[in-house]
mmCIF file of C-alpha atoms in Angstrom:
data_model
loop_
_atom_site.group_PDB
_atom_site.id
_atom_site.type_symbol
_atom_site.label_atom_id
_atom_site.label_comp_id
_atom_site.label_asym_id
_atom_site.label_seq_id
_atom_site.Cartn_x
_atom_site.Cartn_y
_atom_site.Cartn_z
ATOM 1 C CA MET A 1 123.613 -174.634 -27.037
ATOM 2 C CA ASN A 2 121.739 -175.846 -24.202
ATOM 3 C CA THR A 3 119.081 -178.596 -25.214
ATOM 4 C CA LYS A 4 116.654 -177.601 -22.727
ATOM 5 C CA LEU A 5 116.944 -173.929 -23.727
ATOM 6 C CA TYR A 6 116.456 -174.899 -27.349
ATOM 7 C CA LYS A 7 113.438 -177.012 -26.617
ATOM 8 C CA SER A 8 111.828 -174.223 -24.648
ATOM 9 C CA VAL A 9 112.365 -171.777 -27.245
ATOM 10 C CA LEU A 10 111.114 -174.192 -29.999
ATOM 11 C CA ALA A 11 107.872 -174.817 -27.753
ATOM 12 C CA LEU A 12 107.273 -171.068 -27.295
ATOM 13 C CA THR A 13 107.604 -170.671 -31.087
ATOM 14 C CA ASP A 14 105.123 -173.329 -31.779
ATOM 15 C CA ASP A 15 102.730 -171.732 -29.313
ATOM 16 C CA LEU A 16 103.260 -168.169 -30.731
ATOM 17 C CA MET A 17 102.574 -169.571 -34.220
ATOM 18 C CA THR A 18 99.476 -171.457 -33.173
ATOM 19 C CA ALA A 19 98.333 -168.386 -31.448
ATOM 20 C CA ALA A 20 98.904 -166.079 -34.462
ATOM 21 C CA GLN A 21 97.350 -168.411 -36.829
ATOM 22 C CA ALA A 22 94.236 -168.618 -34.582
ATOM 23 C CA GLN A 23 94.317 -164.844 -34.323
ATOM 24 C CA ASN A 24 94.284 -165.212 -30.493
ATOM 25 C CA GLN A 25 96.039 -162.082 -29.349
ATOM 26 C CA GLN A 26 95.689 -162.900 -25.800
ATOM 27 C CA ARG A 27 97.541 -166.341 -26.079
ATOM 28 C CA PHE A 28 100.133 -164.680 -28.366
ATOM 29 C CA ASP A 29 100.832 -162.051 -25.763
ATOM 30 C CA GLU A 30 101.058 -164.618 -22.957
ATOM 31 C CA HIS A 31 103.644 -166.775 -25.027
ATOM 32 C CA TYR A 32 105.431 -163.726 -26.001
ATOM 33 C CA ALA A 33 105.722 -162.573 -22.387
ATOM 34 C CA GLN A 34 107.108 -166.092 -21.450
ATOM 35 C CA LEU A 35 109.615 -165.964 -24.251
ATOM 36 C CA LYS A 36 110.742 -162.439 -23.042
ATOM 37 C CA LEU A 37 111.036 -163.511 -19.442
ATOM 38 C CA LEU A 38 113.050 -166.542 -20.550
ATOM 39 C CA CYS A 39 115.282 -164.120 -22.577
ATOM 40 C CA GLU A 40 115.788 -161.716 -19.458
ATOM 41 C CA SER A 41 116.160 -164.559 -17.054
ATOM 42 C CA ASN A 42 119.130 -165.931 -19.047
ATOM 43 C CA GLU A 43 120.833 -162.711 -19.703
ATOM 44 C CA GLY A 44 124.298 -162.827 -18.918
ATOM 45 C CA SER A 45 124.217 -166.506 -17.726
ATOM 46 C CA ASP A 46 125.746 -169.629 -19.596
ATOM 47 C CA LYS A 47 122.179 -170.157 -20.815
ATOM 48 C CA ASP A 48 122.242 -166.823 -22.794
ATOM 49 C CA HIS A 49 122.172 -167.576 -26.550
ATOM 50 C CA PRO A 50 121.243 -165.681 -29.624
ATOM 51 C CA VAL A 51 118.580 -168.017 -30.622
ATOM 52 C CA GLN A 52 116.215 -166.931 -27.916
ATOM 53 C CA TRP A 53 116.641 -163.099 -28.766
ATOM 54 C CA GLU A 54 116.467 -163.622 -32.446
ATOM 55 C CA THR A 55 113.258 -165.565 -31.701
ATOM 56 C CA LEU A 56 111.920 -162.678 -29.537
ATOM 57 C CA ALA A 57 112.794 -160.269 -32.368
ATOM 58 C CA ASP A 58 111.110 -162.541 -34.900
ATOM 59 C CA PHE A 59 107.633 -162.096 -33.087
ATOM 60 C CA THR A 60 107.910 -158.359 -32.261
ATOM 61 C CA ASP A 61 105.435 -156.197 -34.493
ATOM 62 C CA ASP A 62 107.320 -152.977 -33.536
ATOM 63 C CA LEU A 63 109.991 -152.771 -36.133
ATOM 64 C CA ALA A 64 112.213 -150.378 -34.374
ATOM 65 C CA LEU A 65 112.132 -152.633 -31.281
ATOM 66 C CA ALA A 66 112.623 -155.660 -33.353
ATOM 67 C CA VAL A 67 115.876 -154.077 -34.798
ATOM 68 C CA THR A 68 117.105 -153.311 -31.215
ATOM 69 C CA LEU A 69 116.422 -157.084 -30.267
ATOM 70 C CA TYR A 70 118.082 -158.492 -33.348
ATOM 71 C CA GLU A 71 121.271 -156.144 -32.571
ATOM 72 C CA HIS A 72 121.320 -157.607 -29.113
ATOM 73 C CA ALA A 73 121.194 -161.049 -30.595
ATOM 74 C CA LEU A 74 123.839 -160.131 -33.074
ATOM 75 C CA ILE A 75 126.023 -159.365 -30.185
ATOM 76 C CA LYS A 76 125.562 -162.789 -28.631
ATOM 77 C CA ALA A 77 126.082 -164.467 -31.933
ATOM 78 C CA GLN A 78 129.332 -162.490 -32.463
ATOM 79 C CA ALA A 79 130.399 -163.543 -28.665
ATOM 80 C CA ILE A 80 130.261 -167.230 -29.535
ATOM 81 C CA ASN A 81 131.339 -166.684 -33.195
ATOM 82 C CA SER A 82 128.412 -168.180 -34.625
ATOM 83 C CA LYS A 83 128.481 -167.450 -38.491
ATOM 84 C CA ASP A 84 125.056 -168.858 -38.920
ATOM 85 C CA PHE A 85 123.289 -166.762 -36.381
ATOM 86 C CA CYS A 86 125.410 -163.777 -37.454
ATOM 87 C CA SER A 87 124.224 -164.195 -41.084
ATOM 88 C CA SER A 88 120.608 -164.732 -40.353
ATOM 89 C CA ILE A 89 120.341 -162.054 -37.873
ATOM 90 C CA GLY A 90 122.398 -159.424 -39.966
ATOM 91 C CA TYR A 91 120.040 -160.325 -42.899
ATOM 92 C CA SER A 92 116.937 -159.572 -40.590
ATOM 93 C CA ILE A 93 118.397 -156.271 -39.476
ATOM 94 C CA GLY A 94 119.071 -155.271 -43.026
ATOM 95 C CA ALA A 95 115.553 -156.250 -44.263
ATOM 96 C CA LEU A 96 113.828 -154.183 -41.323
ATOM 97 C CA LYS A 97 116.135 -151.365 -41.918
ATOM 98 C CA VAL A 98 114.954 -151.317 -45.433
ATOM 99 C CA GLU A 99 111.430 -151.200 -44.085
ATOM 100 C CA LEU A 100 112.066 -148.409 -41.872
ATOM 101 C CA GLY A 101 113.665 -146.335 -44.595
ATOM 102 C CA ASP A 102 117.302 -146.583 -43.369
ATOM 103 C CA LYS A 103 119.091 -147.649 -46.515
ATOM 104 C CA GLU A 104 122.483 -146.990 -45.402
ATOM 105 C CA GLY A 105 121.968 -149.019 -42.211
ATOM 106 C CA ALA A 106 120.605 -151.792 -44.112
ATOM 107 C CA ILE A 107 123.643 -151.921 -46.400
ATOM 108 C CA LEU A 108 125.948 -151.997 -43.451
ATOM 109 C CA ALA A 109 124.084 -154.823 -41.812
ATOM 110 C CA LEU A 110 123.945 -156.756 -45.108
ATOM 111 C CA GLU A 111 127.674 -156.267 -45.794
ATOM 112 C CA ALA A 112 128.350 -157.700 -42.343
ATOM 113 C CA ALA A 113 125.986 -160.521 -42.980
ATOM 114 C CA LYS A 114 127.624 -161.319 -46.313
ATOM 115 C CA ILE A 115 131.105 -161.659 -44.734
ATOM 116 C CA ALA A 116 129.629 -163.877 -42.079
ATOM 117 C CA CYS A 117 127.767 -166.171 -44.461
ATOM 118 C CA ASN A 118 130.953 -167.068 -46.273
ATOM 119 C CA LYS A 119 131.407 -169.738 -43.750
ATOM 120 C CA ILE A 120 127.898 -171.084 -43.770
ATOM 121 C CA ILE A 121 126.189 -173.991 -45.627
ATOM 122 C CA ASP A 122 122.697 -172.227 -46.122
ATOM 123 C CA LYS A 123 122.816 -171.205 -49.887
ATOM 124 C CA GLN A 124 119.357 -169.783 -49.764
ATOM 125 C CA LEU A 125 120.343 -167.395 -47.142
ATOM 126 C CA LYS A 126 123.486 -166.497 -48.926
ATOM 127 C CA ALA A 127 121.581 -165.843 -51.992
ATOM 128 C CA GLU A 128 118.899 -163.615 -50.004
ATOM 129 C CA ILE A 129 121.671 -161.581 -48.544
ATOM 130 C CA HIS A 130 123.396 -161.054 -51.870
ATOM 131 C CA ASP A 131 120.281 -160.309 -53.600
ATOM 132 C CA LEU A 132 118.934 -157.757 -51.174
ATOM 133 C CA LEU A 133 122.380 -156.106 -50.900
ATOM 134 C CA THR A 134 122.667 -155.864 -54.686
ATOM 135 C CA GLU A 135 119.333 -154.296 -54.910
ATOM 136 C CA LEU A 136 120.060 -151.712 -52.430
ATOM 137 C CA LYS A 137 123.334 -150.736 -53.980
ATOM 138 C CA SER A 138 121.979 -150.407 -57.540
#
Protein backbone atom coordinates (compact mmCIF):
# COMPACT_ATOMS: atom_id res chain seq x y z
CA MET A 1 0.00 0.00 0.00
CA ASN A 2 1.12 3.52 -0.75
CA THR A 3 2.49 5.06 2.47
CA LYS A 4 1.18 8.52 1.60
CA LEU A 5 -2.32 7.10 1.07
CA TYR A 6 -2.17 5.21 4.37
CA LYS A 7 -1.09 8.34 6.24
CA SER A 8 -3.86 10.37 4.59
CA VAL A 9 -6.51 7.82 5.55
CA LEU A 10 -5.12 7.55 9.08
CA ALA A 11 -5.13 11.35 9.52
CA LEU A 12 -8.71 11.59 8.25
CA THR A 13 -9.71 8.75 10.58
CA ASP A 14 -8.24 10.66 13.53
CA ASP A 15 -10.03 13.83 12.41
CA LEU A 16 -13.34 11.97 12.06
CA MET A 17 -12.98 10.39 15.49
CA THR A 18 -12.12 13.74 17.09
CA ALA A 19 -15.12 15.41 15.46
CA ALA A 20 -17.42 12.55 16.49
CA GLN A 21 -16.20 12.63 20.10
CA ALA A 22 -16.69 16.41 20.20
CA GLN A 23 -20.14 15.90 18.64
CA ASN A 24 -19.17 18.42 15.96
CA GLN A 25 -21.28 17.31 13.01
CA GLN A 26 -20.04 20.09 10.72
CA ARG A 27 -16.38 19.09 11.17
CA PHE A 28 -17.30 15.42 10.85
CA ASP A 29 -19.11 16.08 7.58
CA GLU A 30 -16.14 18.07 6.25
CA HIS A 31 -13.67 15.29 7.03
CA TYR A 32 -16.04 12.65 5.68
CA ALA A 33 -16.32 14.62 2.43
CA GLN A 34 -12.51 14.74 2.23
CA LEU A 35 -12.30 10.97 2.70
CA LYS A 36 -15.00 10.39 0.09
CA LEU A 37 -13.16 12.64 -2.35
CA LEU A 38 -9.93 10.76 -1.70
CA CYS A 39 -11.67 7.46 -2.46
CA GLU A 40 -13.29 8.78 -5.61
CA SER A 41 -10.07 10.45 -6.79
CA ASN A 42 -8.11 7.22 -6.41
CA GLU A 43 -10.80 5.02 -7.99
CA GLY A 44 -9.26 2.86 -10.69
CA SER A 45 -5.72 4.19 -10.14
CA ASP A 46 -2.70 2.48 -8.64
CA LYS A 47 -3.60 4.28 -5.37
CA ASP A 48 -7.01 2.59 -5.19
CA HIS A 49 -6.90 0.45 -2.04
CA PRO A 50 -9.51 -1.27 0.13
CA VAL A 51 -8.37 0.57 3.26
CA GLN A 52 -9.83 3.85 2.05
CA TRP A 53 -13.17 2.31 1.09
CA GLU A 54 -13.40 0.29 4.29
CA THR A 55 -12.73 3.43 6.31
CA LEU A 56 -15.36 5.35 4.36
CA ALA A 57 -17.86 2.59 5.14
CA ASP A 58 -16.81 2.56 8.81
CA PHE A 59 -17.89 6.20 9.18
CA THR A 60 -21.15 5.92 7.24
CA ASP A 61 -24.33 6.14 9.35
CA ASP A 62 -26.61 4.84 6.59
CA LEU A 63 -26.35 1.06 7.08
CA ALA A 64 -27.44 0.15 3.56
CA LEU A 65 -24.91 2.58 2.08
CA ALA A 66 -22.24 1.22 4.42
CA VAL A 67 -22.89 -2.31 3.11
CA THR A 68 -22.54 -1.03 -0.45
CA LEU A 69 -19.24 0.68 0.41
CA TYR A 70 -17.96 -2.43 2.20
CA GLU A 71 -18.88 -4.53 -0.82
CA HIS A 72 -16.90 -2.11 -2.99
CA ALA A 73 -13.96 -2.40 -0.58
CA LEU A 74 -14.25 -6.19 -0.70
CA ILE A 75 -13.87 -6.17 -4.47
CA LYS A 76 -10.68 -4.12 -4.03
CA ALA A 77 -9.41 -6.52 -1.34
CA GLN A 78 -10.11 -9.55 -3.53
CA ALA A 79 -8.29 -7.89 -6.44
CA ILE A 80 -5.10 -7.65 -4.37
CA ASN A 81 -5.76 -11.00 -2.67
CA SER A 82 -5.60 -9.50 0.83
CA LYS A 83 -6.96 -12.09 3.25
CA ASP A 84 -6.79 -9.60 6.13
CA PHE A 85 -8.98 -7.06 4.35
CA CYS A 86 -11.31 -9.74 2.95
CA SER A 87 -11.80 -11.07 6.48
CA SER A 88 -12.43 -7.76 8.22
CA ILE A 89 -14.62 -6.37 5.44
CA GLY A 90 -16.58 -9.62 5.20
CA TYR A 91 -17.19 -9.54 8.94
CA SER A 92 -18.41 -5.94 8.73
CA ILE A 93 -20.76 -6.81 5.88
CA GLY A 94 -22.12 -9.77 7.84
CA ALA A 95 -22.65 -7.74 11.01
CA LEU A 96 -24.47 -4.97 9.14
CA LYS A 97 -26.64 -7.42 7.27
CA VAL A 98 -27.70 -8.83 10.64
CA GLU A 99 -28.71 -5.32 11.71
CA LEU A 100 -30.61 -4.89 8.44
CA GLY A 101 -32.49 -8.18 8.99
CA ASP A 102 -30.77 -10.04 6.13
CA LYS A 103 -29.76 -13.20 7.97
CA GLU A 104 -29.08 -15.21 4.80
CA GLY A 105 -26.90 -12.42 3.37
CA ALA A 106 -25.07 -12.18 6.67
CA ILE A 107 -24.34 -15.90 6.68
CA LEU A 108 -23.00 -15.76 3.11
CA ALA A 109 -20.72 -12.83 3.93
CA LEU A 110 -19.48 -14.47 7.12
CA GLU A 111 -18.84 -17.80 5.42
CA ALA A 112 -16.64 -16.04 2.86
CA ALA A 113 -14.91 -14.13 5.67
CA LYS A 114 -14.30 -17.39 7.52
CA ILE A 115 -12.58 -18.90 4.50
CA ALA A 116 -10.43 -15.78 4.06
CA CYS A 117 -9.49 -15.65 7.74
CA ASN A 118 -7.83 -19.06 7.62
CA LYS A 119 -4.72 -17.28 6.32
CA ILE A 120 -4.59 -14.39 8.81
CA ILE A 121 -2.92 -13.91 12.19
CA ASP A 122 -5.69 -11.94 13.94
CA LYS A 123 -7.17 -14.51 16.34
CA GLN A 124 -9.74 -12.08 17.73
CA LEU A 125 -11.21 -11.40 14.28
CA LYS A 126 -11.26 -15.14 13.57
CA ALA A 127 -13.17 -15.70 16.81
CA GLU A 128 -15.65 -12.89 16.08
CA ILE A 129 -16.37 -14.28 12.61
CA HIS A 130 -16.79 -17.80 14.00
CA ASP A 131 -18.99 -16.72 16.90
CA LEU A 132 -21.35 -14.58 14.82
CA LEU A 133 -21.63 -17.27 12.13
CA THR A 134 -22.32 -19.93 14.75
CA GLU A 135 -24.96 -17.72 16.38
CA LEU A 136 -26.72 -17.12 13.06
CA LYS A 137 -26.69 -20.79 12.09
CA SER A 138 -28.11 -22.03 15.39
